[in-house]
XYZ file of C-alpha atoms in Angstrom:
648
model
C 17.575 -32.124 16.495
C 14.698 -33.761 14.594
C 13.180 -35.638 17.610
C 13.628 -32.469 19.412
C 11.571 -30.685 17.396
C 8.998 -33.707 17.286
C 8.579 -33.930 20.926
C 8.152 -29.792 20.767
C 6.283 -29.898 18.225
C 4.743 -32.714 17.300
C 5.140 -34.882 14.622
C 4.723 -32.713 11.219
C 5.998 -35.439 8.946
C 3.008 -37.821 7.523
C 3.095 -41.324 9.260
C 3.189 -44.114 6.854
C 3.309 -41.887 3.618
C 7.457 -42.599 3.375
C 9.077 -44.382 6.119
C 12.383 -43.308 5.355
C 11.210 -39.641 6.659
C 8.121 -40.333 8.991
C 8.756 -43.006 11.060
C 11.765 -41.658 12.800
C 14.350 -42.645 10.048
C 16.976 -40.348 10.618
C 18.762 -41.336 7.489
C 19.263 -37.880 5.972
C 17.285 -37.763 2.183
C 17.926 -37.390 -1.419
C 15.868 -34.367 -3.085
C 13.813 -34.867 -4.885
C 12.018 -37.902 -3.803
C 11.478 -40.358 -6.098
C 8.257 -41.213 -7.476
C 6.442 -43.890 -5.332
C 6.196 -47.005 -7.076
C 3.146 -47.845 -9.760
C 1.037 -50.490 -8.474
C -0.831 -50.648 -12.405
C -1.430 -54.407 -13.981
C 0.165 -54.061 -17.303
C -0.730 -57.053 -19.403
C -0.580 -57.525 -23.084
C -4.102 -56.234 -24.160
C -5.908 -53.591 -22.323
C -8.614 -56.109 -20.951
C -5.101 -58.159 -19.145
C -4.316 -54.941 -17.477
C -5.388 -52.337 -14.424
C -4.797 -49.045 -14.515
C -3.945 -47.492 -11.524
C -1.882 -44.015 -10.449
C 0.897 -44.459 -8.477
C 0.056 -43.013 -5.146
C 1.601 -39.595 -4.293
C 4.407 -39.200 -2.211
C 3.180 -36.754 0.932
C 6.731 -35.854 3.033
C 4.377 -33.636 4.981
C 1.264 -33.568 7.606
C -1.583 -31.900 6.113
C -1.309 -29.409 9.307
C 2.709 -28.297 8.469
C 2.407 -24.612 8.851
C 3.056 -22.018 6.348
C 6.106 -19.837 6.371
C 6.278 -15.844 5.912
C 9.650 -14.747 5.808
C 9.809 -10.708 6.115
C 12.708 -8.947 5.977
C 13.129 -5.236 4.704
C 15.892 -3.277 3.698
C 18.662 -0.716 5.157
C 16.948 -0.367 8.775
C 18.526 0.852 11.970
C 18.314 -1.120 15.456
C 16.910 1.802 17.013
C 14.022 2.957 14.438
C 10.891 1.088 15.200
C 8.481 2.078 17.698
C 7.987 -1.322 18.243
C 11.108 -1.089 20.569
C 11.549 2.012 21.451
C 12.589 4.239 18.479
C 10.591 6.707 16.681
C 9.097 5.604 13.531
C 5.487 3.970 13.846
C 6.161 -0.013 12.918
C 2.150 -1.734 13.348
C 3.027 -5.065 11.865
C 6.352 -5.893 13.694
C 4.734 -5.100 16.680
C 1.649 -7.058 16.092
C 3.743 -9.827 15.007
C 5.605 -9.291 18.173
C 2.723 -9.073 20.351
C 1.745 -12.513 18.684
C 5.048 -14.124 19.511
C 8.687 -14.070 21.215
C 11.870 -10.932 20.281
C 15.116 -11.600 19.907
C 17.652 -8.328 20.362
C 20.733 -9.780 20.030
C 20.247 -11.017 16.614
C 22.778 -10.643 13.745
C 23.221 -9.566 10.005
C 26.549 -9.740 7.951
C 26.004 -5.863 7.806
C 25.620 -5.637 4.109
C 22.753 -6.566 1.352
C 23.527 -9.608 -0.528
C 25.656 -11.126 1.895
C 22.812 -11.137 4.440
C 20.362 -12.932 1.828
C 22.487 -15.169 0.822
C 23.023 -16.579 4.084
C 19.064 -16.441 5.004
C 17.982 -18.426 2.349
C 21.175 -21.000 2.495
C 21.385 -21.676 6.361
C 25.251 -21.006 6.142
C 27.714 -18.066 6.289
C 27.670 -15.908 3.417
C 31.635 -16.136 2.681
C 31.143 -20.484 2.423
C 28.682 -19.717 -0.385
C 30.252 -17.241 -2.511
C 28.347 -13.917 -1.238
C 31.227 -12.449 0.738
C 30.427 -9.415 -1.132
C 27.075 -7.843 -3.211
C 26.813 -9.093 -6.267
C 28.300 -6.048 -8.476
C 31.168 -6.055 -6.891
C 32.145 -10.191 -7.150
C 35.857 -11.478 -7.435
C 37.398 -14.825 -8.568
C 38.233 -15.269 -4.577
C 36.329 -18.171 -3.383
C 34.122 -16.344 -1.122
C 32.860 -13.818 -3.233
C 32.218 -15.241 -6.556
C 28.595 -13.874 -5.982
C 27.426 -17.530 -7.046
C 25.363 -19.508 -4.731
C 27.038 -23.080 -5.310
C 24.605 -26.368 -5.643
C 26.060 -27.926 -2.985
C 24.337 -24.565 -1.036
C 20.804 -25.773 -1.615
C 18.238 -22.746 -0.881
C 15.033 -22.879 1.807
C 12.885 -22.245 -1.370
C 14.633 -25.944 -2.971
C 14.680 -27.603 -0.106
C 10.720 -26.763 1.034
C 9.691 -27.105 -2.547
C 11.425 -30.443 -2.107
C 9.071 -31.455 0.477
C 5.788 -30.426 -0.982
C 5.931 -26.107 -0.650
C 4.498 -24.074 -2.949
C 6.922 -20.956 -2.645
C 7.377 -17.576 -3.678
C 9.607 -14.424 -3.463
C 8.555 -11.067 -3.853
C 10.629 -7.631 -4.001
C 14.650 -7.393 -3.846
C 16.999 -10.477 -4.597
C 20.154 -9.233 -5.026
C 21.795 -12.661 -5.653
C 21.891 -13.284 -9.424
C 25.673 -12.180 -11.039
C 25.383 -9.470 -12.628
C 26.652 -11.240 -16.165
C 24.234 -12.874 -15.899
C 21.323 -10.231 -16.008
C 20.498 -10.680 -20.066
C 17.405 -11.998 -21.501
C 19.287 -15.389 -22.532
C 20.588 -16.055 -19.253
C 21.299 -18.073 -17.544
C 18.973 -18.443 -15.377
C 20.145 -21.092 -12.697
C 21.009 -18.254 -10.658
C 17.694 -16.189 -10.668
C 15.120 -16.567 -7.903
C 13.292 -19.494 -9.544
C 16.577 -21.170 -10.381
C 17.228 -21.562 -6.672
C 14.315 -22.941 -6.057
C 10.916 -20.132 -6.041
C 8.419 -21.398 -8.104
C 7.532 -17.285 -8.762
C 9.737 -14.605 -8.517
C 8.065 -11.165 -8.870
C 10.395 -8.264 -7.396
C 13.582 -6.591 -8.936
C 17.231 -8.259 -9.251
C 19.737 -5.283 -7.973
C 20.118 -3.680 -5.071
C 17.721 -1.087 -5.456
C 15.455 0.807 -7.852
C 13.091 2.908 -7.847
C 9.902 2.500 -6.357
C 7.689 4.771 -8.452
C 9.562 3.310 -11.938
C 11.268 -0.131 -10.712
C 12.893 -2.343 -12.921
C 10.761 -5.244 -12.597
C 11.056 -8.758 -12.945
C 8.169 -11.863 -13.077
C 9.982 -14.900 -12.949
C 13.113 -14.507 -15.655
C 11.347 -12.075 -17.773
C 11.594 -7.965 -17.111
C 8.450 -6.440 -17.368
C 7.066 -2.946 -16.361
C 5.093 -1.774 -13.624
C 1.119 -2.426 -14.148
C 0.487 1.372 -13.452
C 1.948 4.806 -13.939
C 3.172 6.884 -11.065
C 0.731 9.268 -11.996
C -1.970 6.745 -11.458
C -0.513 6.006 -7.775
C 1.587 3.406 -8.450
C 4.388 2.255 -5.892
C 6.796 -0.709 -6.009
C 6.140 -1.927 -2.296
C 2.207 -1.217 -2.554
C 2.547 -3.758 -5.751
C 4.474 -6.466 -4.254
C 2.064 -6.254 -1.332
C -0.505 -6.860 -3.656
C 1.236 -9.413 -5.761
C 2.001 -11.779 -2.581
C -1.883 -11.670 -1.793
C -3.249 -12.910 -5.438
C -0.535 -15.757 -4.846
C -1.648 -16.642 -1.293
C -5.558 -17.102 -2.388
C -4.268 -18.774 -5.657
C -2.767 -21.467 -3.640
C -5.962 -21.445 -0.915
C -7.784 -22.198 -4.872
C -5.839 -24.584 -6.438
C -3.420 -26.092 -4.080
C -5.048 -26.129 -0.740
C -2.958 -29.209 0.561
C 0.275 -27.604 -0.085
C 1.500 -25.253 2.442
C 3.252 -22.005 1.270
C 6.979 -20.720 1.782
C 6.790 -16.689 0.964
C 10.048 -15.013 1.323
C 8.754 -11.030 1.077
C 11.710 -8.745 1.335
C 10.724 -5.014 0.105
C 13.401 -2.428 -0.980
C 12.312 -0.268 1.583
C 13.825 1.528 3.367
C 17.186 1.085 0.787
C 17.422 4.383 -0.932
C 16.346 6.035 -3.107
C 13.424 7.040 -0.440
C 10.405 6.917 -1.941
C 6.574 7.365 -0.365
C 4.093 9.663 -1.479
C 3.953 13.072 0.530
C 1.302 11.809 2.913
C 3.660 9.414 4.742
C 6.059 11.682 5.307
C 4.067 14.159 6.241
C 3.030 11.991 9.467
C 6.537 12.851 10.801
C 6.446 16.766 10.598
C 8.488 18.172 13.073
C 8.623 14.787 15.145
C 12.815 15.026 14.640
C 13.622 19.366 14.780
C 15.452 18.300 17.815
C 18.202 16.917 15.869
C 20.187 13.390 15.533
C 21.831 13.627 19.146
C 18.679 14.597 21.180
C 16.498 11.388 19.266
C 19.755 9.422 20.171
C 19.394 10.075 23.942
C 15.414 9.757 23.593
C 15.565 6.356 21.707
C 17.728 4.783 24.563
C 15.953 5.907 27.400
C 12.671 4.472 25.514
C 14.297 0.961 24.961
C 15.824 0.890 28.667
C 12.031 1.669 29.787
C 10.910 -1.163 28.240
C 13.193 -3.648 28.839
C 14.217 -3.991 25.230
C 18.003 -3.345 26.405
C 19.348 -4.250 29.322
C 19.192 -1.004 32.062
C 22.979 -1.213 32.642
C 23.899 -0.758 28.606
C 25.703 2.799 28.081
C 24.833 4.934 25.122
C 27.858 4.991 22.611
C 28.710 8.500 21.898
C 28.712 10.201 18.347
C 32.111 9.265 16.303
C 34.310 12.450 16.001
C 34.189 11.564 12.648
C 30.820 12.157 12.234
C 28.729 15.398 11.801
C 27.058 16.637 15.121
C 23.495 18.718 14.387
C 25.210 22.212 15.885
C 27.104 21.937 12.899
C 24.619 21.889 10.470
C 23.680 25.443 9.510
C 20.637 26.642 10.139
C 19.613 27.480 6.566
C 19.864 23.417 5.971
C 18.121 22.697 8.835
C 14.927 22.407 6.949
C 16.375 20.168 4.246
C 17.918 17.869 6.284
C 14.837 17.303 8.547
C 12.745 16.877 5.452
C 15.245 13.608 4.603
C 14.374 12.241 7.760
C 10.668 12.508 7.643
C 10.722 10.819 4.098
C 12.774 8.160 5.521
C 10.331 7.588 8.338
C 6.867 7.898 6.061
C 8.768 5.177 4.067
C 9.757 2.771 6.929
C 6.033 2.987 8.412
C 4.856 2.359 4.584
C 6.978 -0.306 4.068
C 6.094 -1.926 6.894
C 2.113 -1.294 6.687
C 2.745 -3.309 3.158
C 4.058 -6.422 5.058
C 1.196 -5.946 6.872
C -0.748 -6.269 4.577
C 0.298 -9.613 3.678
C -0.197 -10.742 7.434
C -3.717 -8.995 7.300
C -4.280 -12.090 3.942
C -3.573 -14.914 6.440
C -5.379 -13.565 8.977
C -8.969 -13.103 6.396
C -7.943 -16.738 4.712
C -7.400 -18.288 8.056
C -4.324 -18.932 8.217
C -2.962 -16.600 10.663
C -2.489 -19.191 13.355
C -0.729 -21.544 11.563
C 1.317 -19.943 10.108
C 5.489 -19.432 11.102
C 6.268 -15.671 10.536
C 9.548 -15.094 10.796
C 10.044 -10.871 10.901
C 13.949 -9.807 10.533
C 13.574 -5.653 10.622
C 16.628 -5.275 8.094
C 19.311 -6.638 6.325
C 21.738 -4.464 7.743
C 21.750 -1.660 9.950
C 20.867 1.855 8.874
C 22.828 3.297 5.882
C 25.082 5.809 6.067
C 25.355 6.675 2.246
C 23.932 9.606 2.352
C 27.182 11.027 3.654
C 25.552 14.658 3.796
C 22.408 14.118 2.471
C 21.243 14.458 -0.846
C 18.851 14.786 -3.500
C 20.678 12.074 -5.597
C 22.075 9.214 -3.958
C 24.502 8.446 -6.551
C 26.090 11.508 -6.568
C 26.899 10.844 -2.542
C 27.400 7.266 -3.133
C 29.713 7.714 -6.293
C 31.491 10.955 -4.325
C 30.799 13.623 -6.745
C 31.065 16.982 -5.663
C 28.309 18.876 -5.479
C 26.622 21.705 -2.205
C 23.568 22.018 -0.344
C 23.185 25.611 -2.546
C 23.823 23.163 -5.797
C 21.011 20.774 -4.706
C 18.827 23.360 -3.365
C 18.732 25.093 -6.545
C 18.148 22.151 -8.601
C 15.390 21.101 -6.434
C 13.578 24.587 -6.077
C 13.899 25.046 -10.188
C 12.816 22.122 -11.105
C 11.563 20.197 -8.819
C 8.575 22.234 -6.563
C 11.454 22.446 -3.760
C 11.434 20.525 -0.355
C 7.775 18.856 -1.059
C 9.637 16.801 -4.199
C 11.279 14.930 -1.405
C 10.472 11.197 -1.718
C 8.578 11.656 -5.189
C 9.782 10.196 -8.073
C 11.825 13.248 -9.105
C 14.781 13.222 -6.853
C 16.213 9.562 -5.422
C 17.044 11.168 -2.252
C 19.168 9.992 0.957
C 19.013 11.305 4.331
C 22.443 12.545 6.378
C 24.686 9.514 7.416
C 24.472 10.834 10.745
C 20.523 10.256 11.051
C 21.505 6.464 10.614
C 23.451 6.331 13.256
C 20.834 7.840 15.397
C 18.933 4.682 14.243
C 21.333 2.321 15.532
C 21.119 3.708 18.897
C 22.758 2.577 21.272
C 25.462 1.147 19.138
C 28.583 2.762 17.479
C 28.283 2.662 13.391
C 26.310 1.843 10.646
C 25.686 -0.205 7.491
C 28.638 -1.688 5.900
C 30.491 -1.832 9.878
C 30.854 -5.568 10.898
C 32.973 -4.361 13.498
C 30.263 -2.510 15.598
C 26.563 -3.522 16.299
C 25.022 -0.556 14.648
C 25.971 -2.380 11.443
C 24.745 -5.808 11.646
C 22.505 -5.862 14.808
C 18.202 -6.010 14.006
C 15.225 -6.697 15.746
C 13.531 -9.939 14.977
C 10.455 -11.592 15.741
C 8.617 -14.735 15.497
C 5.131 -15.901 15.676
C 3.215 -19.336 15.242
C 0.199 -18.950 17.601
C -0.957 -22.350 16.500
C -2.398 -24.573 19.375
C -0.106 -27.628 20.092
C -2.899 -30.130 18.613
C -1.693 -33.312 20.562
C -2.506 -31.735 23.875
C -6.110 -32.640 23.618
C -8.217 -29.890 24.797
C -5.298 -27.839 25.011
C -5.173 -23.933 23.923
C -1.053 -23.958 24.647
C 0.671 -22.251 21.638
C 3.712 -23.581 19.645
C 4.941 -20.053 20.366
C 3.404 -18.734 23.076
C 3.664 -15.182 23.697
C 6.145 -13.376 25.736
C 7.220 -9.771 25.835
C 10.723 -10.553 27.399
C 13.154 -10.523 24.645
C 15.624 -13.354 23.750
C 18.934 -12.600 24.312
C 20.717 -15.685 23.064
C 23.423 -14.387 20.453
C 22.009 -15.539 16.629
C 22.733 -14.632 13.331
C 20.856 -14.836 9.885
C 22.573 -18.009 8.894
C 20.277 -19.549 11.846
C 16.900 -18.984 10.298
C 16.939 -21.976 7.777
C 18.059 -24.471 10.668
C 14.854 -23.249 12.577
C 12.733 -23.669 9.706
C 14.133 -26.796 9.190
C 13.310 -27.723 12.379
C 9.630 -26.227 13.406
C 8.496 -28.216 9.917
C 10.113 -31.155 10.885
C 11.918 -32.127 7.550
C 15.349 -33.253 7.623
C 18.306 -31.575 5.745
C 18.747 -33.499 2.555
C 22.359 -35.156 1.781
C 21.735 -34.317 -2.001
C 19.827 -32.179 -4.059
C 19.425 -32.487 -7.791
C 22.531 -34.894 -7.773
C 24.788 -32.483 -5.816
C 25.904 -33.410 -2.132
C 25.043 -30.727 0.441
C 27.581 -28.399 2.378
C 26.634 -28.570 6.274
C 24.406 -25.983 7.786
C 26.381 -23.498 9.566
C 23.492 -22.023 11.409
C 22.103 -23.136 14.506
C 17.948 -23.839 15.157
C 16.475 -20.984 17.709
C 13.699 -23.204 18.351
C 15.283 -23.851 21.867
C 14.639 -20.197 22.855
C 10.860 -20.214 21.440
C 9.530 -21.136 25.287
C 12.224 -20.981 27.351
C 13.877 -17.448 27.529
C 16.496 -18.011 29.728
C 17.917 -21.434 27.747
C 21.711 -21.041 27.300
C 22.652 -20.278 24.081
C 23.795 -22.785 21.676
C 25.697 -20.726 19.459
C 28.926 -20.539 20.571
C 30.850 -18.381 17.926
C 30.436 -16.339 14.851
C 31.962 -14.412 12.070
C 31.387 -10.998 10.265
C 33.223 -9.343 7.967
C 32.321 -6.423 5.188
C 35.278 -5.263 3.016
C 37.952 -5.530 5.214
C 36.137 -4.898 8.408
C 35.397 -7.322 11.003
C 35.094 -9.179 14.031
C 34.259 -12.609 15.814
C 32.117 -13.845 18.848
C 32.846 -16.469 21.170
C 31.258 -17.494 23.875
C 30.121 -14.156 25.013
C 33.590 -11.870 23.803
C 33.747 -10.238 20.218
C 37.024 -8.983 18.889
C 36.754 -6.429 16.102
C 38.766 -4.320 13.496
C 36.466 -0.915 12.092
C 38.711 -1.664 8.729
C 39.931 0.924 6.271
C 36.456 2.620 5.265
C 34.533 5.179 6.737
C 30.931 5.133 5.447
C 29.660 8.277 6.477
C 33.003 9.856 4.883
C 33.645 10.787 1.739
C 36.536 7.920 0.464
C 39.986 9.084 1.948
C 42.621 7.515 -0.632
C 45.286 7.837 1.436
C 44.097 5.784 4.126
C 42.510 2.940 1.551
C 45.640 3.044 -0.248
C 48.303 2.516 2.933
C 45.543 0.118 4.757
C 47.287 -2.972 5.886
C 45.320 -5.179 7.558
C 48.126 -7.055 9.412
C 48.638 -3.587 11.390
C 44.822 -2.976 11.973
C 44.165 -2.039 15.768
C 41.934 -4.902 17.353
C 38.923 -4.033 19.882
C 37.926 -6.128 22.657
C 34.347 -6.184 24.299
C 33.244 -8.418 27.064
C 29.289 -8.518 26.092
C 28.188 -10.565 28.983
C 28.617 -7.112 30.767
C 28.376 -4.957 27.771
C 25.488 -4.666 25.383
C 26.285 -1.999 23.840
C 30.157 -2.581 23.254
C 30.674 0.923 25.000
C 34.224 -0.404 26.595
C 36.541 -1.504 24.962
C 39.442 -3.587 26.659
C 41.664 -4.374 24.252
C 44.625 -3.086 25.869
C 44.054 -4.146 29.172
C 43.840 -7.999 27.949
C 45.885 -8.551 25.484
C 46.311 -12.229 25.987
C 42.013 -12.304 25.266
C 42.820 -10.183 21.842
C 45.353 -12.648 20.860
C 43.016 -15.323 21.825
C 39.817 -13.906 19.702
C 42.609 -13.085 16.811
C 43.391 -16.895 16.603
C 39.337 -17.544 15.996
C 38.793 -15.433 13.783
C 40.732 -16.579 11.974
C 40.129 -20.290 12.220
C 36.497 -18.705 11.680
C 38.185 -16.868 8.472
C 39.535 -19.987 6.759
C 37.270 -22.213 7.336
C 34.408 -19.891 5.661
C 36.078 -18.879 2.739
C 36.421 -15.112 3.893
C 40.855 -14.983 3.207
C 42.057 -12.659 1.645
C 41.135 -10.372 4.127
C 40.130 -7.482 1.960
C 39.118 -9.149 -1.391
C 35.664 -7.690 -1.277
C 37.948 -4.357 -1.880
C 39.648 -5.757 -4.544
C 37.070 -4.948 -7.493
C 35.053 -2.558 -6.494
C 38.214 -0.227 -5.376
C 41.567 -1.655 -5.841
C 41.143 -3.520 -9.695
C 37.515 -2.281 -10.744
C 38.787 -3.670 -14.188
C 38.881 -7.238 -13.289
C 35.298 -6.952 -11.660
C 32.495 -8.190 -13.549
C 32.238 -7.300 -16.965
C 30.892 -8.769 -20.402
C 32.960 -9.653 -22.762
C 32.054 -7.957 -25.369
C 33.814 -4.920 -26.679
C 31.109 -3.565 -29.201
C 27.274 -4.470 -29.776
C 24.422 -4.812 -32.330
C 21.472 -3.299 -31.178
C 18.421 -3.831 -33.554
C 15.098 -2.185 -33.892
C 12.480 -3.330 -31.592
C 15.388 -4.923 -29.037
C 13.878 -4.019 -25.263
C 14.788 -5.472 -22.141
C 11.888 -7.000 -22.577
């Protein structure tokens, strides 16, 4: 793959620096490098000797680009007006309009998972993160520890020469280990960031976030009242470090992972954003549904034979909402819309940097939309997430009252007074055209994103030549990827080799595959031949254009029905079958008209299954439902709290 990417690219790799790596050796290296030898006199006195530095060790071409990696949070296939939804997206269309789309590109459906498998290059199960990180087991596959042998795009880069940096939510460190002695091995900047500045869970607030720099919690720089948001900050944050490295370290390229918590509840934007989507959604969840899809059929975003997937009958249609809620539950998507254009103008704002510095051009930026589809914890809406997400009872006349008394009423929507969620069946308008949500790895509308890439950069050994290392094209890629295929193209378009060790330990294999094959050629045949997913006990697998699914025992637009959790077996789970060569949107199913093919895709799953660490099928149930008492815990049974003791 390596003298691939140097005849598409061109050699990135500095000739003569280290012949092991530049001059074609395809001997896989050891990170880190060792130091290059001294080539000092050292005799006996001072006047016998020469003194002489040891030459620096330069893995890299002083033209290797830098890397933005984007990806925000909790975001439905069929929300951006960048392909045909209905929430204003500037910077993933510019970034688009810069580059090449991809819309048949894959998440694991749920936070950590996804992230872990980003930044590793492999599945999430084979490194632990078969599961978010509060709800880890002692089953191999969700541990919610990244193993060594699982070096991270941030180690491996930094390896190489990057400076790099993450900014906004992790969501990978154990949650045992979140004290202020550690340990820290599993924090952003022990898996390789040289700054971390963001939050470690999977959400907080962004008007009063839990903040980290590095390993050390701090607080946010301003007050609400002063204007402060989380996003806005980060933003702001991945700017300073961009021009400190144009300052100090202008030979060093830059690696900057920025993943905001937007649009993860709670949602959270200042009244002016939302108030951009007044009225824009009175017509209700089925009527943007049907206007979405005929939007991305019109522009050739999906193909014009897909079908639209019709509403669940366990889902909520708009005729049922009363008319008295009406008002409240269009008010939770307009916040949720003012926050996904935010969010998004805030990675823009990052993009706007390289552009003023430079940089733009030579620079990969890698978009992913979200991390999972859109999420349908909300259940019915609500002015506290936790109260949906944690099932307590409580009525639209309960929450109306508690938002009119205390609150100002609708207008405290999205401030820092209620941690709101919008109706679970608003996110599944913003998967359209796919069945399901976040948290589904049976169904698209759970793990299937938009995702762009851009490197405008002209190919420099084409004298004369203005021909781009990505050159733009509106017709989107429809090779089948997954998340676990980003660090392979990284890999690849910087043209450093996958180390056999790092720090001593001896690397797992990539499981993802490079999409640098698809940057100019949009009808390439895919080289991904199959792939896992599976979230809590739901799942499926895809092989050479069939996926074979099982929804699993949870609903997540439904409040938790005990019965079925606690009679779910999966060996009696009914299998789907969906031919998607024909079938984009998995709108027939065909299970029962070829069996033999269901048998078939059973079989690699679960080859898929074992050989990824996802068996038992159901452990990521197993804390966080069945034995919450064996999840993680500290060991303590009582503490001694002193005066003056902070999180900080």
């Amino acid at each position: 793959m390596w003298m691939f990417s140097c005849l598409l690219l061109g050699p990135i790799l500095a000739q003569g620096e280290d012949p092991s790596v530049a001059n074609g050796e395809l001997t896989p290296p050891d990170l880190p490098f060792p130091p290059m030898p001294s080539k000092a006199v050292v005799g006996p006195t001072l006047a016998d000797s020469v003194n002489s530095w040891p030459p620096k060790r330069k893995p890299l071409k002083e033209d290797a680009p830098n890397i933005l990696l984007i990806m925000n949070d909790d975001v439905g296939y069929g929300a951006p007006e960048t392909f045909g939804g209905p929430i204003h997206t500037p910077t993933l269309s510019k970034v688009a309009q810069h580059g090449v789309s991809y819309n048949r590109f894959h998440t694991t459906a749920i936070c950590s998972p996804t992230r872990a498998s980003l930044l590793t290059g492999r599945n999430s199960h084979n490194v632990g993160a078969g599961q978010i990180t509060e709800a880890a087991s002692g089953f191999p596959g969700y541990t919610g520890t990244i193993p060594k042998s699982a070096a991270t795009l941030a180690k491996v880069l930094s390896g190489y020469g990057y400076d790099t940096a993450a900014f906004g939510k992790w969501h990978n460190t154990p949650v045992d280990d979140l004290m202020k002695s550690g340990p820290f091995d599993q924090y952003p900047t022990g898996l390789g960031f040289s700054y971390f500045y963001g939050f470690l869970a999977g959400e907080t607030s962004q008007y009063n976030p839990r903040l980290y720099e590095n390993t050390n919690p701090i607080e946010p720089p301003r007050k609400p009242e002063e204007g402060y948001h989380l996003t806005e900050d980060m933003a702001d944050q991945a700017i300073k470090l961009i021009r400190a490295n144009r300052a100090l370290t202008p030979d060093r390229p830059f690696f900057i992972y920025f993943a905001p918590g937007g649009a993860h509840g709670p949602h959270h934007v200042h009244k002016e954003w939302a108030d951009k989507y007044k009225g824009k959604f009175d017509m209700g969840w089925e009527k943007l549904r049907n206007i979405t899809f005929e939007k991305q059929k019109a522009m050739g975003w999906i193909p014009n034979s897909t079908k639209l997937t019709p509403i669940d009958p366990t889902m909520v249609k708009w005729e049922e909402i009363p008319e008295e809620q009406r008002a409240f539950q269009l008010r939770l998507m307009e916040v949720y819309a003012g926050y996904l254009e935010h969010t998004d103008t805030q990675d823009g704002k990052v993009v706007e940097e390289l552009e003023r510095q430079g940089l733009f051009n030579n620079t990969l930026i890698i978009y992913v939309l979200g991390d999972n589809g859109a999420s349908a914890e909300g259940i019915h809406g609500t002015i506290d997430e936790l109260l949906a997400e944690n099932a307590l009872p409580s009525t639209y006349q309960q929450q109306m009252e508690v938002l009119n008394r205390d609150f100002g009423g609708l207008d405290a929507l999205g401030s820092q007074h209620v941690d709101k969620m919008y109706h679970s069946s608003w996110a599944w308008a913003l998967d359209t055209p796919f069945k399901s949500t976040k948290l589904v790895a049976a169904h698209f509308g759970g793990m299937r994103t938009p995702m762009v890439m851009s490197w405008p950069k002209a190919k420099k050994w084409k004298k004369g030549s203005t021909e781009k290392v990505i050159k733009h094209d509106p017709t989107p890629r429809s090779q089948f990827h997954h998340v676990c295929d980003i660090a392979p193209t990284i890999y690849e378009a910087v043209g450093v080799q996958f180390p056999t060790r790092v720090e001593g330990a001896k690397q797992m294999p990539l499981d993802g595959v490079s999409m640098v094959y698809t940057w100019n050629n949009v009808s390439v045949k895919e080289r991904k031949s199959a792939q896992y997913f599976e979230v809590m006990g739901s799942r499926g697998v895809y092989k050479d254009g069939w996926f074979a699914s099982v929804f699993g025992p949870r609903i997540p637009w439904a409040e938790a029905n005990e019965t079925r959790m606690r009679e779910w077996n999966p060996d009696t789970d009914v299998w789907e079958l969906y031919d998607l060569t024909r079938d984009f949107s998995q709108a027939e199913d065909l299970a029962k008209e070829m069996p033999d093919q269901v048998a078939k895709m059973k079989q690699i799953f679960l080859m898929e299954a074992t050989a990824n660490k996802v068996l038992p099928i159901g452990a990521g149930l197993y804390t966080i439902y069945y034995h919450p008492e064996e999840g993680p815990h500290s060991p303590l049974t009582e503490w001694k709290l002193y005066e003056g003791l902070t999180r900080r």
